[in-house]
């Protein structure tokens, strides 16, 4: 069972904590607000009132025993930075910290964060990409180059097999799966594309845009 320490249970932190508990993780939540702790307590393994910038508190929690420590503090960035640094100094195995801009990301990475997340930026990117074209149903950015797109199949693909379309050779992208009605399957070379098929494709963003004429 994965053990998780979540420091800060505002809207972002509480959603992370609840979801990880649903996924059968053992979650300890920490926040300075008694009200937020009382709200999250029914949904996690344990929760305490405490300040993530307090070294003695973190030491007493045995941060090195958790598989993941998540710094989900809102408000003052200084608190997030101090907590991240302390977790690293106290031997945390993996520290994931929340940032709201690139400058914060750089400071967090320099001060002990193993990974930085941008919930607002990532949501904005997803919404902007999703609604940029009627063909795009969803989008996951894997890194600065590669993404997975959930796409409506173009009308010119109807009745053609993947071999005939040959999009891997032409556009350097791959179809991972196809959703047809309620069925999701991995297509074969002789799979014939039909109207209303949904394709999950992976590749560089520029190649996907070129293939689907976005």
Coordinates of C-alpha atoms in Angstrom, one line a residue:
X1 CA 0.0 0.0 0.0
X2 CA 1.3 3.4 -1.0
X3 CA 1.7 5.8 1.9
X4 CA 1.1 9.5 1.3
X5 CA 1.6 12.7 3.3
X6 CA -0.5 15.6 2.0
X7 CA 0.4 19.0 3.5
X8 CA -2.3 21.5 2.8
X9 CA -5.9 20.4 2.2
X10 CA -7.5 23.3 0.5
X11 CA -9.4 22.5 -2.7
X12 CA -6.5 21.0 -4.6
X13 CA -4.9 19.1 -1.7
X14 CA -8.2 17.7 -0.4
X15 CA -9.1 16.4 -3.9
X16 CA -5.7 14.8 -4.2
X17 CA -6.0 13.2 -0.7
X18 CA -9.5 11.9 -1.3
X19 CA -8.6 10.4 -4.7
X20 CA -5.5 8.7 -3.3
X21 CA -7.5 7.2 -0.5
X22 CA -10.1 5.9 -3.0
X23 CA -7.2 4.3 -4.8
X24 CA -6.3 2.4 -1.6
X25 CA -3.4 4.6 -0.5
X26 CA -2.8 5.3 3.2
X27 CA -3.2 9.1 3.5
X28 CA -2.1 11.4 6.3
X29 CA -3.4 15.0 5.8
X30 CA -1.9 18.1 7.6
X31 CA -3.2 21.6 7.6
X32 CA -3.2 24.6 9.9
X33 CA -6.9 25.0 9.6
X34 CA -9.0 23.0 12.1
X35 CA -12.1 23.4 9.9
X36 CA -10.3 21.9 6.8
X37 CA -8.9 19.0 8.9
X38 CA -12.4 18.2 10.3
X39 CA -13.7 18.3 6.7
X40 CA -11.1 15.9 5.3
X41 CA -10.8 13.5 8.3
X42 CA -13.7 11.2 7.2
X43 CA -12.1 10.7 3.8
X44 CA -8.5 9.9 4.7
X45 CA -6.6 7.5 7.0
X46 CA -5.6 10.2 9.4
X47 CA -5.4 14.0 9.7
X48 CA -3.9 16.4 12.1
X49 CA -3.7 20.2 12.6
X50 CA -0.2 21.4 12.0
X51 CA 2.2 23.7 10.2
X52 CA 4.2 22.3 7.4
X53 CA 7.0 24.8 8.0
X54 CA 7.5 23.4 11.5
X55 CA 10.6 21.1 11.4
X56 CA 9.7 19.4 14.6
X57 CA 6.2 18.5 13.4
X58 CA 7.5 17.0 10.2
X59 CA 10.2 15.1 12.1
X60 CA 7.6 13.7 14.4
X61 CA 5.6 12.5 11.4
X62 CA 8.5 10.5 10.2
X63 CA 8.4 11.9 6.6
X64 CA 11.0 9.5 5.4
X65 CA 8.5 6.6 6.0
X66 CA 6.1 8.0 3.4
X67 CA 6.3 6.9 -0.2
X68 CA 5.2 10.3 -1.4
X69 CA 5.0 13.7 0.3
X70 CA 2.8 16.3 -1.5
X71 CA 3.0 20.0 -0.7
X72 CA -0.3 21.4 -1.7
X73 CA -0.2 24.7 0.1
X74 CA -1.9 27.7 -1.3
X75 CA -1.4 31.3 -0.3
X76 CA 2.1 32.3 0.6
X77 CA 4.7 30.7 -1.7
X78 CA 7.3 31.1 1.1
X79 CA 5.5 28.5 3.1
X80 CA 5.4 26.0 0.2
X81 CA 9.1 26.6 -0.4
X82 CA 10.1 26.1 3.3
X83 CA 8.0 23.0 3.6
X84 CA 9.5 21.5 0.4
X85 CA 13.0 22.2 1.6
X86 CA 12.4 20.7 5.1
X87 CA 10.9 17.6 3.6
X88 CA 13.9 17.1 1.5
X89 CA 16.3 17.7 4.4
X90 CA 14.4 15.3 6.6
X91 CA 14.8 12.5 4.1
X92 CA 11.5 12.4 2.2
X93 CA 11.6 9.8 -0.5
X94 CA 9.7 11.8 -3.1
X95 CA 8.4 15.4 -2.8
X96 CA 5.8 16.7 -5.2
X97 CA 5.0 20.4 -4.8
X98 CA 2.4 22.7 -6.2
X99 CA 3.4 25.8 -8.2
X100 CA 1.4 28.6 -10.0
X101 CA 4.1 29.8 -12.3
X102 CA 7.5 28.9 -13.9
X103 CA 9.5 31.0 -11.4
X104 CA 8.0 29.1 -8.4
X105 CA 8.7 25.8 -10.2
X106 CA 12.4 26.7 -10.6
X107 CA 12.7 27.6 -6.9
X108 CA 10.9 24.5 -5.7
X109 CA 13.0 22.2 -7.9
X110 CA 16.2 23.8 -6.5
X111 CA 15.0 23.4 -3.0
X112 CA 14.1 19.8 -2.8
X113 CA 11.1 19.1 -5.0
X114 CA 11.4 16.0 -7.1
X115 CA 8.4 17.1 -9.2
X116 CA 6.3 20.2 -9.6
X117 CA 2.6 20.3 -10.6
X118 CA 0.7 23.3 -12.0
X119 CA -3.0 22.5 -11.5
X120 CA -4.3 25.8 -12.8
X121 CA -1.9 25.8 -15.8
X122 CA -2.6 22.2 -16.6
X123 CA -6.3 22.7 -16.5
X124 CA -6.1 25.8 -18.7
X125 CA -3.9 23.9 -21.2
X126 CA -6.4 21.0 -21.3
X127 CA -9.4 23.3 -21.8
X128 CA -7.8 25.5 -24.4
X129 CA -6.6 22.4 -26.4
X130 CA -9.9 20.6 -26.1
X131 CA -12.0 23.4 -27.4
X132 CA -9.6 24.6 -30.1
X133 CA -11.2 22.2 -32.5
X134 CA -14.4 20.2 -32.7
X135 CA -12.3 17.1 -33.6
X136 CA -10.5 17.1 -30.2
X137 CA -12.4 15.4 -27.3
X138 CA -9.6 15.3 -24.8
X139 CA -5.9 15.7 -24.4
X140 CA -3.0 14.6 -22.1
X141 CA 0.4 16.2 -22.4
X142 CA 3.1 13.6 -21.7
X143 CA 6.1 16.0 -21.9
X144 CA 7.1 19.0 -24.0
X145 CA 7.0 17.0 -27.2
X146 CA 4.6 14.1 -26.9
X147 CA 0.8 14.1 -26.2
X148 CA -2.1 11.7 -26.3
X149 CA -5.2 13.1 -28.1
X150 CA -8.7 11.7 -28.1
X151 CA -9.9 12.5 -31.6
X152 CA -13.0 12.1 -33.7
X153 CA -12.0 10.1 -36.8
X154 CA -12.1 12.3 -39.9
X155 CA -14.8 11.6 -42.5
X156 CA -12.1 10.7 -45.1
X157 CA -11.0 7.8 -42.9
X158 CA -14.4 6.1 -43.0
X159 CA -14.3 2.7 -44.7
X160 CA -10.5 2.6 -44.8
X161 CA -8.2 0.2 -42.9
X162 CA -5.2 1.4 -40.8
X163 CA -2.9 -0.2 -43.4
X164 CA -4.5 1.9 -46.1
X165 CA -4.3 5.1 -44.0
X166 CA -0.7 4.4 -43.0
X167 CA -0.7 7.3 -40.7
X168 CA 2.4 6.0 -38.8
X169 CA 4.5 6.3 -41.9
X170 CA 2.9 9.5 -43.2
X171 CA 2.6 11.4 -40.0
X172 CA 4.8 9.6 -37.4
X173 CA 1.9 9.0 -35.0
X174 CA 0.3 5.9 -33.6
X175 CA -3.3 4.9 -32.8
X176 CA -3.3 3.4 -29.3
X177 CA -6.9 2.4 -29.1
X178 CA -10.3 3.0 -30.8
X179 CA -13.6 3.5 -29.1
X180 CA -16.6 2.3 -31.0
X181 CA -19.8 2.8 -29.1
X182 CA -19.2 1.3 -25.7
X183 CA -16.4 -0.9 -26.9
X184 CA -12.7 0.1 -26.6
X185 CA -10.1 -2.0 -28.5
X186 CA -6.6 -2.0 -29.9
X187 CA -6.9 -1.8 -33.7
X188 CA -5.2 -4.2 -36.0
X189 CA -3.8 -3.2 -39.4
X190 CA -6.9 -4.5 -41.1
X191 CA -9.3 -2.6 -38.8
X192 CA -11.7 -0.6 -40.9
X193 CA -12.5 2.8 -39.5
X194 CA -16.2 3.7 -39.2
X195 CA -18.3 6.8 -38.7
X196 CA -18.4 8.0 -35.1
X197 CA -15.1 6.0 -34.2
X198 CA -13.0 7.8 -31.6
X199 CA -9.2 7.3 -31.9
X200 CA -6.7 7.7 -29.1
X201 CA -3.5 8.8 -30.8
X202 CA 0.0 9.5 -29.5
X203 CA 2.8 11.5 -31.1
X204 CA 4.3 14.9 -31.3
X205 CA 1.7 17.7 -31.2
X206 CA 2.7 19.2 -34.5
X207 CA 2.3 15.8 -36.2
X208 CA -1.1 15.2 -34.7
X209 CA -2.2 18.6 -35.7
X210 CA -1.0 18.0 -39.3
X211 CA -2.7 14.6 -39.5
X212 CA -6.0 15.8 -38.2
X213 CA -5.7 19.2 -40.0
X214 CA -6.2 21.1 -36.7

